[in-house]
Amino acid sequence: MEENEYQRAELVGNQLTSLLDQTGINVTGLAIATDISVNHLRTIKNGKASISSKTAGKIADFFGVEIDVIFSAKLFKLKKWETIETIKNFYEENVNNPQFFVARQGEESIAYFIKKELIPTMFFAEQREVNYVRKYIKKEYKRDFSSKEISRQLNRLTDSGVLSKEDKTGNKSIYLYKLKSKKGS
């Protein structure tokens, strides 16, 4: 790319970053909405790719802006995104897809899941092995986390004082995790 192409790519990247930030949608969500590959959008967002008018048009259509906004050096301030039909529809259609939204990305993580789903239900009131936890989550919640992911998070919760951990066999291969009892209760 020539120097002015680099500058243009950087302007487009800055504009795209700003539009995404304003709407709370991440690159993965935009890729789904516009049918542009995630990798291509990341490259554009990082200011490292030229952008065709067709691609710019798809992005502009989604954000409800004129195509020249995508190429503008001045960052565009969207009106309330809730009033932009394409964005509003995207939010409504993807309410069950937290991975598309910046503020909800953590919901897909095992950490979020254990803290928000299992601990409040007193699931860990009894000692639980990692494999039991994994099978329970898969059966009851239709979520498939690996034993390694679960173990890592349970150890973090142990380190932070939420859970206690007991060596079941004495050879440090199987541990039992339980909610720590609160002092005075």
mmCIF file with all atom_site columns, C-alpha atoms in Angstrom:
data_model
loop_
_atom_site.group_PDB
_atom_site.id
_atom_site.type_symbol
_atom_site.label_atom_id
_atom_site.label_alt_id
_atom_site.label_comp_id
_atom_site.label_asym_id
_atom_site.label_entity_id
_atom_site.label_seq_id
_atom_site.pdbx_PDB_ins_code
_atom_site.Cartn_x
_atom_site.Cartn_y
_atom_site.Cartn_z
_atom_site.occupancy
_atom_site.B_iso_or_equiv
_atom_site.pdbx_formal_charge
_atom_site.auth_seq_id
_atom_site.auth_comp_id
_atom_site.auth_asym_id
_atom_site.auth_atom_id
_atom_site.pdbx_PDB_model_num
ATOM 1   C CA . MET A 1 1   ? 0.000   0.000   0.000  1.00 0.00 ? 1   MET A CA 1
ATOM 2   C CA . GLU A 1 2   ? 1.110   3.516   -0.733 1.00 0.00 ? 2   GLU A CA 1
ATOM 3   C CA . GLU A 1 3   ? 1.343   6.108   2.010  1.00 0.00 ? 3   GLU A CA 1
ATOM 4   C CA . ASN A 1 4   ? -2.061  7.694   1.286  1.00 0.00 ? 4   ASN A CA 1
ATOM 5   C CA . GLU A 1 5   ? -3.605  4.204   1.266  1.00 0.00 ? 5   GLU A CA 1
ATOM 6   C CA . TYR A 1 6   ? -2.096  3.575   4.718  1.00 0.00 ? 6   TYR A CA 1
ATOM 7   C CA . GLN A 1 7   ? -3.556  6.850   5.957  1.00 0.00 ? 7   GLN A CA 1
ATOM 8   C CA . ARG A 1 8   ? -6.958  6.014   4.483  1.00 0.00 ? 8   ARG A CA 1
ATOM 9   C CA . ALA A 1 9   ? -6.881  2.522   6.031  1.00 0.00 ? 9   ALA A CA 1
ATOM 10  C CA . GLU A 1 10  ? -6.041  4.091   9.392  1.00 0.00 ? 10  GLU A CA 1
ATOM 11  C CA . LEU A 1 11  ? -8.920  6.584   9.098  1.00 0.00 ? 11  LEU A CA 1
ATOM 12  C CA . VAL A 1 12  ? -11.359 3.789   8.247  1.00 0.00 ? 12  VAL A CA 1
ATOM 13  C CA . GLY A 1 13  ? -10.028 1.712   11.139 1.00 0.00 ? 13  GLY A CA 1
ATOM 14  C CA . ASN A 1 14  ? -10.496 4.579   13.570 1.00 0.00 ? 14  ASN A CA 1
ATOM 15  C CA . GLN A 1 15  ? -14.023 5.232   12.303 1.00 0.00 ? 15  GLN A CA 1
ATOM 16  C CA . LEU A 1 16  ? -14.962 1.547   12.537 1.00 0.00 ? 16  LEU A CA 1
ATOM 17  C CA . THR A 1 17  ? -13.536 1.312   16.058 1.00 0.00 ? 17  THR A CA 1
ATOM 18  C CA . SER A 1 18  ? -15.561 4.359   17.084 1.00 0.00 ? 18  SER A CA 1
ATOM 19  C CA . LEU A 1 19  ? -18.805 3.011   15.578 1.00 0.00 ? 19  LEU A CA 1
ATOM 20  C CA . LEU A 1 20  ? -18.333 -0.352  17.276 1.00 0.00 ? 20  LEU A CA 1
ATOM 21  C CA . ASP A 1 21  ? -17.564 1.319   20.604 1.00 0.00 ? 21  ASP A CA 1
ATOM 22  C CA . GLN A 1 22  ? -20.689 3.473   20.358 1.00 0.00 ? 22  GLN A CA 1
ATOM 23  C CA . THR A 1 23  ? -22.964 0.493   19.725 1.00 0.00 ? 23  THR A CA 1
ATOM 24  C CA . GLY A 1 24  ? -21.325 -2.051  22.043 1.00 0.00 ? 24  GLY A CA 1
ATOM 25  C CA . ILE A 1 25  ? -21.103 -4.562  19.224 1.00 0.00 ? 25  ILE A CA 1
ATOM 26  C CA . ASN A 1 26  ? -17.808 -6.360  18.701 1.00 0.00 ? 26  ASN A CA 1
ATOM 27  C CA . VAL A 1 27  ? -16.105 -7.403  15.465 1.00 0.00 ? 27  VAL A CA 1
ATOM 28  C CA . THR A 1 28  ? -17.627 -10.898 15.608 1.00 0.00 ? 28  THR A CA 1
ATOM 29  C CA . GLY A 1 29  ? -21.118 -9.431  15.853 1.00 0.00 ? 29  GLY A CA 1
ATOM 30  C CA . LEU A 1 30  ? -20.476 -7.031  12.990 1.00 0.00 ? 30  LEU A CA 1
ATOM 31  C CA . ALA A 1 31  ? -19.152 -9.903  10.876 1.00 0.00 ? 31  ALA A CA 1
ATOM 32  C CA . ILE A 1 32  ? -22.389 -11.819 11.401 1.00 0.00 ? 32  ILE A CA 1
ATOM 33  C CA . ALA A 1 33  ? -24.499 -8.735  10.685 1.00 0.00 ? 33  ALA A CA 1
ATOM 34  C CA . THR A 1 34  ? -22.678 -7.716  7.506  1.00 0.00 ? 34  THR A CA 1
ATOM 35  C CA . ASP A 1 35  ? -21.497 -11.052 6.132  1.00 0.00 ? 35  ASP A CA 1
ATOM 36  C CA . ILE A 1 36  ? -17.891 -9.827  6.121  1.00 0.00 ? 36  ILE A CA 1
ATOM 37  C CA . SER A 1 37  ? -15.275 -12.171 7.550  1.00 0.00 ? 37  SER A CA 1
ATOM 38  C CA . VAL A 1 38  ? -14.121 -11.600 11.127 1.00 0.00 ? 38  VAL A CA 1
ATOM 39  C CA . ASN A 1 39  ? -10.479 -11.581 10.032 1.00 0.00 ? 39  ASN A CA 1
ATOM 40  C CA . HIS A 1 40  ? -11.096 -8.989  7.327  1.00 0.00 ? 40  HIS A CA 1
ATOM 41  C CA . LEU A 1 41  ? -13.018 -6.757  9.743  1.00 0.00 ? 41  LEU A CA 1
ATOM 42  C CA . ARG A 1 42  ? -10.254 -7.061  12.351 1.00 0.00 ? 42  ARG A CA 1
ATOM 43  C CA . THR A 1 43  ? -7.684  -6.047  9.754  1.00 0.00 ? 43  THR A CA 1
ATOM 44  C CA . ILE A 1 44  ? -9.857  -3.082  8.731  1.00 0.00 ? 44  ILE A CA 1
ATOM 45  C CA . LYS A 1 45  ? -10.462 -2.081  12.362 1.00 0.00 ? 45  LYS A CA 1
ATOM 46  C CA . ASN A 1 46  ? -6.717  -2.190  13.017 1.00 0.00 ? 46  ASN A CA 1
ATOM 47  C CA . GLY A 1 47  ? -6.147  0.161   10.075 1.00 0.00 ? 47  GLY A CA 1
ATOM 48  C CA . LYS A 1 48  ? -4.152  -2.427  8.163  1.00 0.00 ? 48  LYS A CA 1
ATOM 49  C CA . ALA A 1 49  ? -6.364  -3.034  5.092  1.00 0.00 ? 49  ALA A CA 1
ATOM 50  C CA . SER A 1 50  ? -7.753  -1.109  2.183  1.00 0.00 ? 50  SER A CA 1
ATOM 51  C CA . ILE A 1 51  ? -11.503 -1.293  2.025  1.00 0.00 ? 51  ILE A CA 1
ATOM 52  C CA . SER A 1 52  ? -13.634 -1.671  -1.071 1.00 0.00 ? 52  SER A CA 1
ATOM 53  C CA . SER A 1 53  ? -16.689 0.501   -1.594 1.00 0.00 ? 53  SER A CA 1
ATOM 54  C CA . LYS A 1 54  ? -18.831 -2.658  -1.400 1.00 0.00 ? 54  LYS A CA 1
ATOM 55  C CA . THR A 1 55  ? -17.446 -3.510  2.070  1.00 0.00 ? 55  THR A CA 1
ATOM 56  C CA . ALA A 1 56  ? -17.720 0.118   3.180  1.00 0.00 ? 56  ALA A CA 1
ATOM 57  C CA . GLY A 1 57  ? -21.318 0.091   1.951  1.00 0.00 ? 57  GLY A CA 1
ATOM 58  C CA . LYS A 1 58  ? -22.174 -2.968  4.038  1.00 0.00 ? 58  LYS A CA 1
ATOM 59  C CA . ILE A 1 59  ? -20.662 -1.364  7.133  1.00 0.00 ? 59  ILE A CA 1
ATOM 60  C CA . ALA A 1 60  ? -22.366 1.993   6.455  1.00 0.00 ? 60  ALA A CA 1
ATOM 61  C CA . ASP A 1 61  ? -25.737 0.285   5.902  1.00 0.00 ? 61  ASP A CA 1
ATOM 62  C CA . PHE A 1 62  ? -25.458 -1.573  9.191  1.00 0.00 ? 62  PHE A CA 1
ATOM 63  C CA . PHE A 1 63  ? -24.638 1.563   11.196 1.00 0.00 ? 63  PHE A CA 1
ATOM 64  C CA . GLY A 1 64  ? -27.246 3.617   9.314  1.00 0.00 ? 64  GLY A CA 1
ATOM 65  C CA . VAL A 1 65  ? -24.747 6.154   8.006  1.00 0.00 ? 65  VAL A CA 1
ATOM 66  C CA . GLU A 1 66  ? -23.747 7.453   4.594  1.00 0.00 ? 66  GLU A CA 1
ATOM 67  C CA . ILE A 1 67  ? -20.822 5.626   2.977  1.00 0.00 ? 67  ILE A CA 1
ATOM 68  C CA . ASP A 1 68  ? -18.607 8.747   3.089  1.00 0.00 ? 68  ASP A CA 1
ATOM 69  C CA . VAL A 1 69  ? -18.757 8.601   6.904  1.00 0.00 ? 69  VAL A CA 1
ATOM 70  C CA . ILE A 1 70  ? -16.729 5.379   6.788  1.00 0.00 ? 70  ILE A CA 1
ATOM 71  C CA . PHE A 1 71  ? -13.905 7.233   5.009  1.00 0.00 ? 71  PHE A CA 1
ATOM 72  C CA . SER A 1 72  ? -14.132 10.434  7.065  1.00 0.00 ? 72  SER A CA 1
ATOM 73  C CA . ALA A 1 73  ? -11.257 11.647  9.234  1.00 0.00 ? 73  ALA A CA 1
ATOM 74  C CA . LYS A 1 74  ? -13.769 13.169  11.660 1.00 0.00 ? 74  LYS A CA 1
ATOM 75  C CA . LEU A 1 75  ? -15.193 10.513  13.960 1.00 0.00 ? 75  LEU A CA 1
ATOM 76  C CA . PHE A 1 76  ? -18.931 10.263  13.461 1.00 0.00 ? 76  PHE A CA 1
ATOM 77  C CA . LYS A 1 77  ? -21.198 10.497  16.500 1.00 0.00 ? 77  LYS A CA 1
ATOM 78  C CA . LEU A 1 78  ? -24.174 8.167   16.066 1.00 0.00 ? 78  LEU A CA 1
ATOM 79  C CA . LYS A 1 79  ? -27.599 9.219   17.203 1.00 0.00 ? 79  LYS A CA 1
ATOM 80  C CA . LYS A 1 80  ? -28.916 6.835   19.854 1.00 0.00 ? 80  LYS A CA 1
ATOM 81  C CA . TRP A 1 81  ? -28.174 3.397   18.434 1.00 0.00 ? 81  TRP A CA 1
ATOM 82  C CA . GLU A 1 82  ? -31.498 2.153   19.790 1.00 0.00 ? 82  GLU A CA 1
ATOM 83  C CA . THR A 1 83  ? -33.195 4.241   17.086 1.00 0.00 ? 83  THR A CA 1
ATOM 84  C CA . ILE A 1 84  ? -31.143 2.786   14.227 1.00 0.00 ? 84  ILE A CA 1
ATOM 85  C CA . GLU A 1 85  ? -33.310 -0.008  12.843 1.00 0.00 ? 85  GLU A CA 1
ATOM 86  C CA . THR A 1 86  ? -30.510 -2.363  11.727 1.00 0.00 ? 86  THR A CA 1
ATOM 87  C CA . ILE A 1 87  ? -28.704 -2.161  15.062 1.00 0.00 ? 87  ILE A CA 1
ATOM 88  C CA . LYS A 1 88  ? -31.913 -2.422  17.087 1.00 0.00 ? 88  LYS A CA 1
ATOM 89  C CA . ASN A 1 89  ? -32.911 -5.526  15.082 1.00 0.00 ? 89  ASN A CA 1
ATOM 90  C CA . PHE A 1 90  ? -29.448 -7.032  15.527 1.00 0.00 ? 90  PHE A CA 1
ATOM 91  C CA . TYR A 1 91  ? -29.720 -6.653  19.307 1.00 0.00 ? 91  TYR A CA 1
ATOM 92  C CA . GLU A 1 92  ? -33.199 -8.194  19.343 1.00 0.00 ? 92  GLU A CA 1
ATOM 93  C CA . GLU A 1 93  ? -32.261 -11.107 17.069 1.00 0.00 ? 93  GLU A CA 1
ATOM 94  C CA . ASN A 1 94  ? -29.086 -11.888 18.999 1.00 0.00 ? 94  ASN A CA 1
ATOM 95  C CA . VAL A 1 95  ? -30.194 -11.539 22.598 1.00 0.00 ? 95  VAL A CA 1
ATOM 96  C CA . ASN A 1 96  ? -29.042 -15.144 23.184 1.00 0.00 ? 96  ASN A CA 1
ATOM 97  C CA . ASN A 1 97  ? -25.627 -14.575 21.588 1.00 0.00 ? 97  ASN A CA 1
ATOM 98  C CA . PRO A 1 98  ? -23.589 -12.677 24.190 1.00 0.00 ? 98  PRO A CA 1
ATOM 99  C CA . GLN A 1 99  ? -20.384 -13.282 22.232 1.00 0.00 ? 99  GLN A CA 1
ATOM 100 C CA . PHE A 1 100 ? -21.474 -10.507 19.782 1.00 0.00 ? 100 PHE A CA 1
ATOM 101 C CA . PHE A 1 101 ? -21.583 -7.752  22.398 1.00 0.00 ? 101 PHE A CA 1
ATOM 102 C CA . VAL A 1 102 ? -18.677 -6.177  24.248 1.00 0.00 ? 102 VAL A CA 1
ATOM 103 C CA . ALA A 1 103 ? -20.496 -5.847  27.563 1.00 0.00 ? 103 ALA A CA 1
ATOM 104 C CA . ARG A 1 104 ? -21.744 -9.443  27.501 1.00 0.00 ? 104 ARG A CA 1
ATOM 105 C CA . GLN A 1 105 ? -18.691 -11.347 26.235 1.00 0.00 ? 105 GLN A CA 1
ATOM 106 C CA . GLY A 1 106 ? -17.843 -12.631 29.674 1.00 0.00 ? 106 GLY A CA 1
ATOM 107 C CA . GLU A 1 107 ? -21.152 -14.481 29.836 1.00 0.00 ? 107 GLU A CA 1
ATOM 108 C CA . GLU A 1 108 ? -19.651 -17.162 27.620 1.00 0.00 ? 108 GLU A CA 1
ATOM 109 C CA . SER A 1 109 ? -16.834 -17.837 30.045 1.00 0.00 ? 109 SER A CA 1
ATOM 110 C CA . ILE A 1 110 ? -16.722 -20.603 32.611 1.00 0.00 ? 110 ILE A CA 1
ATOM 111 C CA . ALA A 1 111 ? -15.858 -18.009 35.269 1.00 0.00 ? 111 ALA A CA 1
ATOM 112 C CA . TYR A 1 112 ? -19.052 -16.075 34.612 1.00 0.00 ? 112 TYR A CA 1
ATOM 113 C CA . PHE A 1 113 ? -21.079 -19.277 34.426 1.00 0.00 ? 113 PHE A CA 1
ATOM 114 C CA . ILE A 1 114 ? -19.864 -20.699 37.750 1.00 0.00 ? 114 ILE A CA 1
ATOM 115 C CA . LYS A 1 115 ? -20.216 -17.368 39.574 1.00 0.00 ? 115 LYS A CA 1
ATOM 116 C CA . LYS A 1 116 ? -23.637 -16.462 38.161 1.00 0.00 ? 116 LYS A CA 1
ATOM 117 C CA . GLU A 1 117 ? -25.259 -19.895 37.736 1.00 0.00 ? 117 GLU A CA 1
ATOM 118 C CA . LEU A 1 118 ? -23.778 -22.520 40.056 1.00 0.00 ? 118 LEU A CA 1
ATOM 119 C CA . ILE A 1 119 ? -22.668 -20.668 43.177 1.00 0.00 ? 119 ILE A CA 1
ATOM 120 C CA . PRO A 1 120 ? -25.983 -18.812 43.748 1.00 0.00 ? 120 PRO A CA 1
ATOM 121 C CA . THR A 1 121 ? -27.912 -22.117 43.509 1.00 0.00 ? 121 THR A CA 1
ATOM 122 C CA . MET A 1 122 ? -25.823 -23.590 46.327 1.00 0.00 ? 122 MET A CA 1
ATOM 123 C CA . PHE A 1 123 ? -24.587 -26.295 43.957 1.00 0.00 ? 123 PHE A CA 1
ATOM 124 C CA . PHE A 1 124 ? -21.300 -26.251 45.858 1.00 0.00 ? 124 PHE A CA 1
ATOM 125 C CA . ALA A 1 125 ? -22.963 -26.665 49.265 1.00 0.00 ? 125 ALA A CA 1
ATOM 126 C CA . GLU A 1 126 ? -21.797 -30.277 48.859 1.00 0.00 ? 126 GLU A CA 1
ATOM 127 C CA . GLN A 1 127 ? -18.313 -31.338 47.759 1.00 0.00 ? 127 GLN A CA 1
ATOM 128 C CA . ARG A 1 128 ? -18.038 -31.720 43.987 1.00 0.00 ? 128 ARG A CA 1
ATOM 129 C CA . GLU A 1 129 ? -15.397 -33.268 41.709 1.00 0.00 ? 129 GLU A CA 1
ATOM 130 C CA . VAL A 1 130 ? -14.514 -31.534 38.447 1.00 0.00 ? 130 VAL A CA 1
ATOM 131 C CA . ASN A 1 131 ? -15.914 -34.393 36.345 1.00 0.00 ? 131 ASN A CA 1
ATOM 132 C CA . TYR A 1 132 ? -19.199 -34.281 38.237 1.00 0.00 ? 132 TYR A CA 1
ATOM 133 C CA . VAL A 1 133 ? -19.371 -30.508 37.708 1.00 0.00 ? 133 VAL A CA 1
ATOM 134 C CA . ARG A 1 134 ? -18.693 -30.945 33.990 1.00 0.00 ? 134 ARG A CA 1
ATOM 135 C CA . LYS A 1 135 ? -21.366 -33.617 33.541 1.00 0.00 ? 135 LYS A CA 1
ATOM 136 C CA . TYR A 1 136 ? -23.898 -31.621 35.555 1.00 0.00 ? 136 TYR A CA 1
ATOM 137 C CA . ILE A 1 137 ? -23.335 -28.465 33.475 1.00 0.00 ? 137 ILE A CA 1
ATOM 138 C CA . LYS A 1 138 ? -23.603 -30.455 30.257 1.00 0.00 ? 138 LYS A CA 1
ATOM 139 C CA . LYS A 1 139 ? -26.807 -32.221 31.318 1.00 0.00 ? 139 LYS A CA 1
ATOM 140 C CA . GLU A 1 140 ? -28.622 -29.350 33.051 1.00 0.00 ? 140 GLU A CA 1
ATOM 141 C CA . TYR A 1 141 ? -27.406 -26.335 31.063 1.00 0.00 ? 141 TYR A CA 1
ATOM 142 C CA . LYS A 1 142 ? -26.397 -27.889 27.712 1.00 0.00 ? 142 LYS A CA 1
ATOM 143 C CA . ARG A 1 143 ? -22.993 -26.187 27.990 1.00 0.00 ? 143 ARG A CA 1
ATOM 144 C CA . ASP A 1 144 ? -19.812 -28.095 27.277 1.00 0.00 ? 144 ASP A CA 1
ATOM 145 C CA . PHE A 1 145 ? -16.796 -26.743 29.126 1.00 0.00 ? 145 PHE A CA 1
ATOM 146 C CA . SER A 1 146 ? -13.627 -28.828 29.329 1.00 0.00 ? 146 SER A CA 1
ATOM 147 C CA . SER A 1 147 ? -12.527 -30.363 32.624 1.00 0.00 ? 147 SER A CA 1
ATOM 148 C CA . LYS A 1 148 ? -9.364  -28.282 32.385 1.00 0.00 ? 148 LYS A CA 1
ATOM 149 C CA . GLU A 1 149 ? -11.355 -25.014 32.072 1.00 0.00 ? 149 GLU A CA 1
ATOM 150 C CA . ILE A 1 150 ? -13.562 -25.959 35.009 1.00 0.00 ? 150 ILE A CA 1
ATOM 151 C CA . SER A 1 151 ? -10.623 -27.052 37.163 1.00 0.00 ? 151 SER A CA 1
ATOM 152 C CA . ARG A 1 152 ? -8.734  -23.824 36.439 1.00 0.00 ? 152 ARG A CA 1
ATOM 153 C CA . GLN A 1 153 ? -11.736 -21.713 37.472 1.00 0.00 ? 153 GLN A CA 1
ATOM 154 C CA . LEU A 1 154 ? -12.474 -23.763 40.586 1.00 0.00 ? 154 LEU A CA 1
ATOM 155 C CA . ASN A 1 155 ? -8.845  -23.314 41.650 1.00 0.00 ? 155 ASN A CA 1
ATOM 156 C CA . ARG A 1 156 ? -9.156  -19.554 41.148 1.00 0.00 ? 156 ARG A CA 1
ATOM 157 C CA . LEU A 1 157 ? -12.278 -19.528 43.299 1.00 0.00 ? 157 LEU A CA 1
ATOM 158 C CA . THR A 1 158 ? -10.370 -21.540 45.915 1.00 0.00 ? 158 THR A CA 1
ATOM 159 C CA . ASP A 1 159 ? -7.484  -19.054 45.813 1.00 0.00 ? 159 ASP A CA 1
ATOM 160 C CA . SER A 1 160 ? -9.908  -16.146 46.230 1.00 0.00 ? 160 SER A CA 1
ATOM 161 C CA . GLY A 1 161 ? -11.559 -17.790 49.246 1.00 0.00 ? 161 GLY A CA 1
ATOM 162 C CA . VAL A 1 162 ? -14.955 -18.596 47.719 1.00 0.00 ? 162 VAL A CA 1
ATOM 163 C CA . LEU A 1 163 ? -14.453 -22.376 47.629 1.00 0.00 ? 163 LEU A CA 1
ATOM 164 C CA . SER A 1 164 ? -12.465 -24.829 49.694 1.00 0.00 ? 164 SER A CA 1
ATOM 165 C CA . LYS A 1 165 ? -10.530 -27.681 48.103 1.00 0.00 ? 165 LYS A CA 1
ATOM 166 C CA . GLU A 1 166 ? -9.831  -31.118 49.523 1.00 0.00 ? 166 GLU A CA 1
ATOM 167 C CA . ASP A 1 167 ? -7.550  -33.785 48.074 1.00 0.00 ? 167 ASP A CA 1
ATOM 168 C CA . LYS A 1 168 ? -9.869  -36.783 47.640 1.00 0.00 ? 168 LYS A CA 1
ATOM 169 C CA . THR A 1 169 ? -7.244  -39.484 47.092 1.00 0.00 ? 169 THR A CA 1
ATOM 170 C CA . GLY A 1 170 ? -4.178  -38.064 48.806 1.00 0.00 ? 170 GLY A CA 1
ATOM 171 C CA . ASN A 1 171 ? -2.139  -38.163 45.593 1.00 0.00 ? 171 ASN A CA 1
ATOM 172 C CA . LYS A 1 172 ? -3.172  -34.715 44.298 1.00 0.00 ? 172 LYS A CA 1
ATOM 173 C CA . SER A 1 173 ? -5.063  -36.086 41.303 1.00 0.00 ? 173 SER A CA 1
ATOM 174 C CA . ILE A 1 174 ? -8.720  -35.609 42.299 1.00 0.00 ? 174 ILE A CA 1
ATOM 175 C CA . TYR A 1 175 ? -10.007 -32.701 44.335 1.00 0.00 ? 175 TYR A CA 1
ATOM 176 C CA . LEU A 1 176 ? -13.341 -31.974 45.919 1.00 0.00 ? 176 LEU A CA 1
ATOM 177 C CA . TYR A 1 177 ? -14.597 -28.382 45.844 1.00 0.00 ? 177 TYR A CA 1
ATOM 178 C CA . LYS A 1 178 ? -17.105 -26.939 48.263 1.00 0.00 ? 178 LYS A CA 1
ATOM 179 C CA . LEU A 1 179 ? -18.484 -23.522 49.096 1.00 0.00 ? 179 LEU A CA 1
ATOM 180 C CA . LYS A 1 180 ? -16.569 -22.082 52.039 1.00 0.00 ? 180 LYS A CA 1
ATOM 181 C CA . SER A 1 181 ? -18.800 -21.626 55.032 1.00 0.00 ? 181 SER A CA 1
ATOM 182 C CA . LYS A 1 182 ? -19.123 -18.077 56.233 1.00 0.00 ? 182 LYS A CA 1
ATOM 183 C CA . LYS A 1 183 ? -17.766 -17.469 59.703 1.00 0.00 ? 183 LYS A CA 1
ATOM 184 C CA . GLY A 1 184 ? -20.427 -16.834 62.267 1.00 0.00 ? 184 GLY A CA 1
ATOM 185 C CA . SER A 1 185 ? -23.193 -18.586 60.344 1.00 0.00 ? 185 SER A CA 1
#
